[in-house]
Coordinates of C-alpha atoms in Angstrom, one line a residue:
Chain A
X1 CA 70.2 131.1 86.0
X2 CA 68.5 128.1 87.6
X3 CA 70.2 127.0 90.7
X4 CA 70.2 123.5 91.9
X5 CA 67.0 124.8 94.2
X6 CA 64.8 125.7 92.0
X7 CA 64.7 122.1 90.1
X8 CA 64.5 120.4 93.9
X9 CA 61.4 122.5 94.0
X10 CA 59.7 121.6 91.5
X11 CA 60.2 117.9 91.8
X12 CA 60.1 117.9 96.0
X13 CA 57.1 115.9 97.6
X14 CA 56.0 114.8 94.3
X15 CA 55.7 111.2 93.6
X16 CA 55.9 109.2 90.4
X17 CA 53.9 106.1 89.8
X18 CA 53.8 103.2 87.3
X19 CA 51.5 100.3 87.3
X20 CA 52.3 97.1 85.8
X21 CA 50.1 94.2 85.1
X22 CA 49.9 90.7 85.1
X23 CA 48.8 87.5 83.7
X24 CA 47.1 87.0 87.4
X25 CA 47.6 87.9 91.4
X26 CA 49.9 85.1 91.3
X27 CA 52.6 86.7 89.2
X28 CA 52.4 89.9 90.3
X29 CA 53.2 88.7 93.9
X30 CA 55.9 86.8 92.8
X31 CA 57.4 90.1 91.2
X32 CA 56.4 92.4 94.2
X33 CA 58.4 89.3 96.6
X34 CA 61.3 89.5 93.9
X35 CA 62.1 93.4 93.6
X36 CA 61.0 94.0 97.5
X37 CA 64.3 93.0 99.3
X38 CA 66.7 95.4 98.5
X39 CA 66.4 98.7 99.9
X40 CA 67.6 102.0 97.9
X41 CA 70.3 103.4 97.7
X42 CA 69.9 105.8 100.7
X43 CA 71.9 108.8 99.4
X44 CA 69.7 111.5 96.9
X45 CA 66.8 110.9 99.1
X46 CA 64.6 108.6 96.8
X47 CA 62.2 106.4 98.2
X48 CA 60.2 104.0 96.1
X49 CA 57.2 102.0 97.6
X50 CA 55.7 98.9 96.3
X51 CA 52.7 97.5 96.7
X52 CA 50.6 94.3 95.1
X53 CA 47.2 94.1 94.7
X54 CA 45.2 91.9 92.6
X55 CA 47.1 91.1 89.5
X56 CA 48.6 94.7 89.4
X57 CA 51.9 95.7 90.9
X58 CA 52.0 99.3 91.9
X59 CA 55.3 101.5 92.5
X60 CA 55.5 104.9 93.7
X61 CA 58.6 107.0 93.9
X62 CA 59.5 110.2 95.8
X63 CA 62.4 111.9 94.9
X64 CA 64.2 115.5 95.8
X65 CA 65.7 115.7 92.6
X66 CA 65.0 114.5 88.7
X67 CA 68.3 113.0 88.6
X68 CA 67.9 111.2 91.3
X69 CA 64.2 109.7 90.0
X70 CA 65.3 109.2 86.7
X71 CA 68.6 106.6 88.6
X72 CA 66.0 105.2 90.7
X73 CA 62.9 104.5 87.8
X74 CA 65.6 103.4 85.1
X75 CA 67.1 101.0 87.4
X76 CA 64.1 99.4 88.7
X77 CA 62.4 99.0 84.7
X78 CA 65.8 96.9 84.2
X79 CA 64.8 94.9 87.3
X80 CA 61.5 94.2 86.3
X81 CA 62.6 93.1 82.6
X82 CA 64.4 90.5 83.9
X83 CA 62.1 89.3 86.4
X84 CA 59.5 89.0 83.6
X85 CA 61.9 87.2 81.0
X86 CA 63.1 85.0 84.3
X87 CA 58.8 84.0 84.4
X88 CA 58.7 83.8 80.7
X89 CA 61.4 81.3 80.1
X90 CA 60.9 79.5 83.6
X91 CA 57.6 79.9 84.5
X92 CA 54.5 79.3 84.8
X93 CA 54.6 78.5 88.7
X94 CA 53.8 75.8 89.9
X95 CA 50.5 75.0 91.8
X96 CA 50.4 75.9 95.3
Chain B
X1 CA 69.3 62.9 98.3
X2 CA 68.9 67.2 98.2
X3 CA 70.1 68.8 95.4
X4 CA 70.9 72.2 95.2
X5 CA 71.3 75.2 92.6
X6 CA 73.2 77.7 93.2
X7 CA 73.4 81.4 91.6
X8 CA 76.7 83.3 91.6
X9 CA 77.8 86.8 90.8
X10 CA 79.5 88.9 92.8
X11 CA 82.3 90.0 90.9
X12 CA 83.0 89.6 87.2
X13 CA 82.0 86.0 87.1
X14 CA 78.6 85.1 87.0
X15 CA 77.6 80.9 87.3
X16 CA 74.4 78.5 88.2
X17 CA 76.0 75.1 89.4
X18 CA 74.5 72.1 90.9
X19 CA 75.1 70.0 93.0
X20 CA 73.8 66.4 94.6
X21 CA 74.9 65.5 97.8
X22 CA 78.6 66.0 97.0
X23 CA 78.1 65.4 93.6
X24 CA 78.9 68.4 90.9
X25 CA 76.0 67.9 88.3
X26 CA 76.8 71.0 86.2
X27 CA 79.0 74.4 86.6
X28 CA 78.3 76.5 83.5
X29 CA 80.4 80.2 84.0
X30 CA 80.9 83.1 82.0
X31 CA 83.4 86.0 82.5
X32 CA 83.1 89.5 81.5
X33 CA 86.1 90.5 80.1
X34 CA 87.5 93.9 79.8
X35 CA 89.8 95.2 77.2
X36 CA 93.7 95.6 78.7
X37 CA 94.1 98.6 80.8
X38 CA 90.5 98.9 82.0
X39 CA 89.0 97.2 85.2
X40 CA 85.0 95.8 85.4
X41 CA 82.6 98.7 86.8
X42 CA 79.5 97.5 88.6
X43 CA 76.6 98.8 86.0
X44 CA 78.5 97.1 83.3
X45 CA 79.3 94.2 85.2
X46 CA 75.5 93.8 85.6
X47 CA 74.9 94.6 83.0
X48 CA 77.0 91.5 81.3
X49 CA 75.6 89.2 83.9
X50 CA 71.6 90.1 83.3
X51 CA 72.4 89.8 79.7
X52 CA 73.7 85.7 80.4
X53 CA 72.6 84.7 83.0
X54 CA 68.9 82.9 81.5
X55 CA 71.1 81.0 79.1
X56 CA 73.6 79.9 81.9
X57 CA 70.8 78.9 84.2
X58 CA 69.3 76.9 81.0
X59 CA 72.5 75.1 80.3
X60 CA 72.9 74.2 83.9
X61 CA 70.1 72.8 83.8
X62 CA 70.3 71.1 80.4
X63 CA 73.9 69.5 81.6
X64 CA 72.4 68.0 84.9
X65 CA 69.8 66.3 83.2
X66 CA 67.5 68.0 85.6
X67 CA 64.0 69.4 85.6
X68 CA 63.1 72.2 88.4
X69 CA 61.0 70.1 90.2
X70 CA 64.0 68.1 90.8
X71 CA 65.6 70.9 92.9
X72 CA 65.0 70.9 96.4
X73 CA 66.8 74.5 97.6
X74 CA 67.4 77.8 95.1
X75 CA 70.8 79.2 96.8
X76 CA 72.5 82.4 96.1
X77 CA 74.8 84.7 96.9
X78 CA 73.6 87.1 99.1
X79 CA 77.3 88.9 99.6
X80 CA 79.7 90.2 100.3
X81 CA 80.5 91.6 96.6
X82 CA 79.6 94.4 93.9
X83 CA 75.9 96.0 94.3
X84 CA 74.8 95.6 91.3
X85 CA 75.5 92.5 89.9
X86 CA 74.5 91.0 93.5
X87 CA 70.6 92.0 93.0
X88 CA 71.3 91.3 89.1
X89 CA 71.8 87.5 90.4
X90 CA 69.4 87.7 93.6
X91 CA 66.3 88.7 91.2
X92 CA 66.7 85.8 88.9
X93 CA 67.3 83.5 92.1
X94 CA 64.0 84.8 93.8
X95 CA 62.0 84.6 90.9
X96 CA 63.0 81.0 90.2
X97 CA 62.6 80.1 93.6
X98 CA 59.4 81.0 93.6
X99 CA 57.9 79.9 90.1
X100 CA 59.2 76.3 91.0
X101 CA 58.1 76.1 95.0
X102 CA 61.4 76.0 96.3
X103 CA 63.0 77.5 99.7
X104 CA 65.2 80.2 99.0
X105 CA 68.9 80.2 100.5
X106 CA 71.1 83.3 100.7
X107 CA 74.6 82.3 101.0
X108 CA 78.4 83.8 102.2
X109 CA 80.2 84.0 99.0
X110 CA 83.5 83.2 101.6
X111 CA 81.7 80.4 102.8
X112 CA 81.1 79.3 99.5
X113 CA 84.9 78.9 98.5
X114 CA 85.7 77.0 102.1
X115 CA 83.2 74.4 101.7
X116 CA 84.0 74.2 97.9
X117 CA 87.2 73.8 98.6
X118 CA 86.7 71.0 101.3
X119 CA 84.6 68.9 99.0
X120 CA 86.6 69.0 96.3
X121 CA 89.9 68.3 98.1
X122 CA 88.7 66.5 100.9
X123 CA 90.7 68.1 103.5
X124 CA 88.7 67.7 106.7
X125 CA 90.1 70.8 108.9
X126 CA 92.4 73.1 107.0
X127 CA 94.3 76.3 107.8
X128 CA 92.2 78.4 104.6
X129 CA 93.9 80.9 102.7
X130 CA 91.6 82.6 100.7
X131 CA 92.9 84.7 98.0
X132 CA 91.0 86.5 95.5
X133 CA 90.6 90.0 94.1
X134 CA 88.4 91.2 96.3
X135 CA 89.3 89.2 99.5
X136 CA 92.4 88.2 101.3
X137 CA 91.6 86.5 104.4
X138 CA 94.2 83.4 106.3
X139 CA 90.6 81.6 107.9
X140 CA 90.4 78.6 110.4
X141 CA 87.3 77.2 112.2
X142 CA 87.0 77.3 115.8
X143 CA 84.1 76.7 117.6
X144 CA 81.3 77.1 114.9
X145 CA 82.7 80.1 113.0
X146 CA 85.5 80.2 110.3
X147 CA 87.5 82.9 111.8
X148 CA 90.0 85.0 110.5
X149 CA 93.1 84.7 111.6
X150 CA 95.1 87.5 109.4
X151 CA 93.6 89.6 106.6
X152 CA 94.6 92.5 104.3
X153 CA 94.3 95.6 106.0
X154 CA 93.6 97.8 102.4
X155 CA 93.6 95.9 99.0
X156 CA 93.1 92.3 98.5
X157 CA 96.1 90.4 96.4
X158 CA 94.6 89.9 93.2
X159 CA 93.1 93.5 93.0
X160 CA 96.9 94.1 93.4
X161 CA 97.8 91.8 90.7
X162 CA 95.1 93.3 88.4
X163 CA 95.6 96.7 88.3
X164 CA 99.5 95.6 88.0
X165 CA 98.3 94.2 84.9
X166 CA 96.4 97.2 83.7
X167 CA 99.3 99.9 84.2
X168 CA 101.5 97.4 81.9
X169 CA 98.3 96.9 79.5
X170 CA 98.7 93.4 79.8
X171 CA 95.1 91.6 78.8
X172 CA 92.6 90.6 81.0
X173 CA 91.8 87.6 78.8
X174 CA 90.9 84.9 80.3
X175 CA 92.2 87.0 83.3
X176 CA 95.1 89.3 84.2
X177 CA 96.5 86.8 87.2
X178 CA 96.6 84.3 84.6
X179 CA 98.7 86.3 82.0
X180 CA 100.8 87.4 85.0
X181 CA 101.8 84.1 85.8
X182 CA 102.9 83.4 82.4
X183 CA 104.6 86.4 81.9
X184 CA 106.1 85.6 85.6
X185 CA 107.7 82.4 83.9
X186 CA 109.7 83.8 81.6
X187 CA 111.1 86.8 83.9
X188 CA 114.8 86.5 85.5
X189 CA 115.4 89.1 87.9
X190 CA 114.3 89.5 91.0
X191 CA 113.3 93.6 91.6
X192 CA 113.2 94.5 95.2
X193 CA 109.8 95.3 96.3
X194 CA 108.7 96.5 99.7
X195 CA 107.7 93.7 101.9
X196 CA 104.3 94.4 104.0
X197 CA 103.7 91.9 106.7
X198 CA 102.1 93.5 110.2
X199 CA 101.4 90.6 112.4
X200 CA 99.0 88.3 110.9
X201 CA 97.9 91.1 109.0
X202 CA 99.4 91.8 105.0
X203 CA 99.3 95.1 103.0
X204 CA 99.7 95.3 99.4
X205 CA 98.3 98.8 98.3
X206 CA 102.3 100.3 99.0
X207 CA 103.8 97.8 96.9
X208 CA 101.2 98.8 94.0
X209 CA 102.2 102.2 94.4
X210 CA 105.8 101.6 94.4
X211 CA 105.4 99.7 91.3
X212 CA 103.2 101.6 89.6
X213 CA 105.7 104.2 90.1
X214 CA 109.0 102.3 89.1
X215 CA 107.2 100.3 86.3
X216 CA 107.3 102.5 83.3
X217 CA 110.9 104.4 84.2
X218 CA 112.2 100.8 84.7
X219 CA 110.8 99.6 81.7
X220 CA 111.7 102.4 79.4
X221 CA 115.2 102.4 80.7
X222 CA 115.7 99.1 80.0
X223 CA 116.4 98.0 83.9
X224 CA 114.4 95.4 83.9
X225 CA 111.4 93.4 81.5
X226 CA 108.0 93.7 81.9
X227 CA 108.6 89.8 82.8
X228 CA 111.0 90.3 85.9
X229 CA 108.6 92.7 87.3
X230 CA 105.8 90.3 87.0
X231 CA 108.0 87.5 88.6
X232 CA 109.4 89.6 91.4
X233 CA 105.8 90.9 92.0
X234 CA 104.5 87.0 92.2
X235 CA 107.5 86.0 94.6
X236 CA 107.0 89.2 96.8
X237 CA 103.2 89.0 97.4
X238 CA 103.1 85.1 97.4
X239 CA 106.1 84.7 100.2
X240 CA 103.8 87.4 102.3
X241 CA 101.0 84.9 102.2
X242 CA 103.3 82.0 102.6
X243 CA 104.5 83.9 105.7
X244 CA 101.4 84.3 107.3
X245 CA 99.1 80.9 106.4
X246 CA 102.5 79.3 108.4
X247 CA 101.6 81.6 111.5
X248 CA 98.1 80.6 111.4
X249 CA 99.3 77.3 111.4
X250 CA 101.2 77.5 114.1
X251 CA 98.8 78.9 115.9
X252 CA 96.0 76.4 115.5
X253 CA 98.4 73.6 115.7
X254 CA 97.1 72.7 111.9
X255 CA 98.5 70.1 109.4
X256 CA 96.9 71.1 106.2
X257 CA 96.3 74.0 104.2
X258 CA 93.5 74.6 102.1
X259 CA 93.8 77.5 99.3
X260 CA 90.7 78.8 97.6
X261 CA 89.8 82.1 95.8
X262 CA 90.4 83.0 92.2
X263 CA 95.0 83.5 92.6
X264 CA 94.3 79.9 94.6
X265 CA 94.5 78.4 90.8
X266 CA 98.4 80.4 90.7
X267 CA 100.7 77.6 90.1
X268 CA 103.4 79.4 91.7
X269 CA 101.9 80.1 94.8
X270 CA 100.6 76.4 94.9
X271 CA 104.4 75.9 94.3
X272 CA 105.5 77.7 97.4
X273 CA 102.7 77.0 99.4
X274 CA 103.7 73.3 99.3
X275 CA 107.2 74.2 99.7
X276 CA 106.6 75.6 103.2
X277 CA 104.0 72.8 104.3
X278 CA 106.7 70.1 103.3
X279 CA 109.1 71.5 105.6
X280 CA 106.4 71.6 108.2
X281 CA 104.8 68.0 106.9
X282 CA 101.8 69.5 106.6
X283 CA 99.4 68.6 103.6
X284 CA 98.9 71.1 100.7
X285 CA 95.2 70.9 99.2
X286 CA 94.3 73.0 96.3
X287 CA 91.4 73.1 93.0
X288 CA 91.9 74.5 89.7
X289 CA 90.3 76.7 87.9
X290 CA 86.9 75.7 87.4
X291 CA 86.7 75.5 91.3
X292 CA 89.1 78.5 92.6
X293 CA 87.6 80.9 90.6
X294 CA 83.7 82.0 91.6
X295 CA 81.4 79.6 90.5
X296 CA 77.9 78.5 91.2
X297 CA 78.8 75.1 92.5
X298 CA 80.3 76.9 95.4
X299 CA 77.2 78.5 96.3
X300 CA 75.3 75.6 95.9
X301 CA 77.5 73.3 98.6
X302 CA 77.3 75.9 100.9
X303 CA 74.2 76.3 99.9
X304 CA 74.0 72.2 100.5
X305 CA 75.3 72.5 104.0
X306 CA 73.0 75.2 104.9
X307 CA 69.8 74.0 104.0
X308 CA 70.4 70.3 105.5
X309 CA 71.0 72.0 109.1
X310 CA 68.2 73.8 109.2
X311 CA 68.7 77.2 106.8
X312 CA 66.3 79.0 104.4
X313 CA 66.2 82.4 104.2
X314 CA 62.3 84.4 103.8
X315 CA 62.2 86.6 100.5
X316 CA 62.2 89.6 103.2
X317 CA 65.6 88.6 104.5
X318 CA 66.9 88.1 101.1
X319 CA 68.5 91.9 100.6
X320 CA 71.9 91.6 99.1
X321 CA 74.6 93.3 101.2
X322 CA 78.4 94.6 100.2
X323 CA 80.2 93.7 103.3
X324 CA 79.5 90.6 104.7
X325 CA 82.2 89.0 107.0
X326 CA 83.1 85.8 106.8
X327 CA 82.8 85.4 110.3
X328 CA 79.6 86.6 110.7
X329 CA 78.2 83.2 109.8
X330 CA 77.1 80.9 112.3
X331 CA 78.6 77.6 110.8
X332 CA 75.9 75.0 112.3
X333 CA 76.9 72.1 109.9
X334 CA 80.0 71.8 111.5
X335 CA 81.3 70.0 114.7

C-alpha cells in the first residue's frame, strides 16, 4: 500500500510551470500586478512564483503534495480567466 | 468633483456603486441566495460573485451615465470578510484600475458602513452600532480612529439570526433576517431566552445553542409557534444591543445613534432603538435596505474620503486580508 510518503516523494522539490501569453508586455504586466498581491494559502506548503517578461507571464509552482498543487493550479486558472474577461470587456488600456 | 467606484464583496453580496462627491450615481447588487437550511460557503460564494460581477460593473456604469475615464479612484474592499470572494472582487478591481489609469484604493469594509451611514443620514458624530452577520461592533470616534467601544466576544447577531433561520428551514430569500422579522410580527409569546451582556461586551453563540436545542421539542410539542420563537429571539438579542449602544452613549456623552450593517434595516430594532434614544433625547439615524446591507456605494464613500486626504494604495499593498479591525484605520478625513 502506498502511504501518504511515497506520493510526497514523488512530487517534493518538483515544480510545475505554465506560461501564458499576451496581446503585448503591456497586458501581461497588468495580469502579473493583478494576481501578485495575495499570498498562498501558507498551509500544504505550496509556493507559486510569478514572474513577467516581455508579453509572457510565467508561473511556477512547488508543491509537497498533488493535492495540494492541483488546489493551488486550479485556483489560480480561475483567477486568470477573470482577469482576462475583466481586459476583454474593459480594456484595452489606456495610453500611458 | 472626484468620483469614485467602488467594488464590494465580502460576504454574500457582491456590488460596484458610484459615487460623486456625496452624490450616489449608481448601486447595482446582487445576492447569492441559498436554499433554506443551508448557509453560503466561500468557493461557492466566489464563485456566484466571479460569475456577476462583469455585468454588475457594466450596469453601474451604464446607470451613472459614466465612461471610465470619468473615474478618478477604483476602491475596493480590501477586508475584513470571506477569502475568496475578497480576491474574487480585488482581481476585477485591480485589473480595472489599471486598464483605465486610475489609483487603486483598498478600503475597511467597517469603515465603509460608518461613512455610508453618515452620508446618507447626515448625522455628524454618532454613537455606531454596527450590526451584521459577520460583525457586531457598538463604534464611536475619538481622536482619529472609530473605536470600539463594546463588541461580540464569539458570533456576530445576524450569523445568530441566520443559522436560527436554517434549524427552522425558514428561506434565505431575499434573506433569513428579513423572513425572521416577518415571521417575528405575527408571534405572541414571549419564550425566555438567556440574556448575555458582559460589560460592553454581548454574546449570542449560548442563546443559539439554547435555542437550537429547545426549538424543535418546543415546536413539536406544541409550546410555542415557530413565530413566538422568532419574536422572542428578536426582542432578546435586540434589547442586548439596545442595552449596550445606551452605555456607549453614556460614556461618550453622545446624542445620536447611527445603526448600519445588514439587521440595521430590522424595523424592530429601529423600533427599539428609538425607543431608548427618546427617553434619552438623543436622535435615532438609520438607512434601509439598499444602504444597510453591503453595497458598493459604501466602499466608494469611504473610498471618497480616503482618496481626498491623501490615500491610494500600490498594487503590492493591495493583498486582501480576513481580519481587519475596524480600528486599525487611521481615520485622516476626520477632525
Amino acid at each position: 500500500m502506498l502511504d501518504g510518503g511515497t506520493e510526497y516523494d514523488i512530487i517534493r522539490d518538483k515544480f510545475r510551470a505554465l506560461d501564458v501569453a499576451f496581446p503585448s508586455a503591456r497586458e501581461a504586466s497588468i495580469a502579473f500586478q493583478s494576481l501578485s498581491p495575495d499570498r498562498e494559502p501558507r498551509r500544504g506548503g505550496a509556493t507559486k512564483e510569478l514572474h513577467a517578461a516581455g508579453s509572457t507571464l510565467s508561473v511556477r509552482w512547488t508543491a509537497e503534495e498533488a493535492r495540494i498543487l492541483r488546489v493551488s493550479v486550479g485556483s489560480f486558472l480561475d483567477h486568470l480567466a477573470l482577469v482576462l474577461e475583466t481586459m476583454i470587456e474593459f480594456g484595452p488600456p489606456v495610453a500611458q | 468633483m472626484t468620483v469614485v467606484i467602488g467594488f464590494e464583496g465580502s460576504a454574500n453580496k457582491i456590488g460596484v456603486g458610484i459615487v460623486r462627491d456625496g452624490e450616489v450615481l449608481s448601486n447595482p447588487r446582487r445576492t447569492y441566495i441559498t436554499p433554506p437550511g443551508q448557509g453560503f460557503l466561500p468557493s461557492e460564494t466566489a464563485k456566484h460573485h466571479r460569475s456577476v460581477i462583469l455585468t454588475v460593473l457594466r450596469e453601474a456604469l451604464q446607470q451613472a451615465g459614466l465612461k471610465p475615464a470619468d473615474i478618478d479612484c477604483v476602491a475596493y474592499t480590501k477586508g475584513p470578510g470571506m477569502g475568496a470572494p475578497l480576491v474574487t472582487v480585488a482581481l476585477v478591481a485591480r485589473t480595472v484600475a489599471q486598464l483605465w489609469g486610475k489609483p487603486l484604493l483598498g478600503v475597511n469594509h467597517c469603515i465603509g458602513h460608518i461613512e455610508m451611514g453618515r452620508l446618507i443620514t447626515h448625522a455628524n458624530n454618532p454613537t455606531v452600532l454596527y450590526v451584521s452577520g459577520g460583525n457586531t461592533q457598538v463604534i464611536a470616534y475619538s481622536e482619529r480612529r472609530y473605536r470600539i467601544f463594546g463588541e461580540t466576544l464569539d458570533i456576530a447577531v445576524g450569523n445568530c439570526l441566520d443559522r436560527f433561520a436554517r434549524v427552522i428551514k425558514i428561506s434565505n430569500d431575499p434573506s433569513p433576517g428579513y423572513n425572521i422579522e416577518q415571521m417575528a410580527k405575527r408571534g405572541s409569546k414571549y419564550v425566555e431566552l438567556p440574556y448575555t451582556v458582559k460589560g460592553m461586551d454581548v454574546s449570542f453563540s449560548g442563546i443559539l445553542s439554547y435555542i437550537e436545542e429547545a426549538a424543535h421539542k418546543m415546536l413539536s410539542s406544541g409550546q410555542c409557534t415557530a413565530e413566538d420563537l422568532c419574536f422572542s429571539l428578536q426582542e432578546t438579542l435586540f434589547a442586548m444591543l439596545v442595552e449596550i449602544t445606551e452605555r456607549a452613549m453614556a460614556h461618550c456623552n453622545s446624542q445620536e445613534v447611527l445603526i448600519v450593517g445588514g439587521v440595521g434595516c430590522n424595523l424592530r430594532l429601529q423600533e427599539m432603538m428609538g425607543v431608548m434614544c427618546k427617553e434619552r433625547g438623543a436622535r435615532l439615524f438609520a438607512t434601509d435596505e439598499r444602504f444597510c446591507i453591503d453595497n458598493g456605494v459604501m466602499i466608494a464613500q469611504a473610498g471618497w474620503e480616503m482618496f481626498r486626504s491623501g490615500h491610494v494604495t500600490e498594487l503590492s499593498d493591495s493583498w486582501i486580508t480576513q481580519r481587519y479591525r475596524t480600528d486599525e484605520v487611521e481615520v485622516t478625513w476626520r477632525d
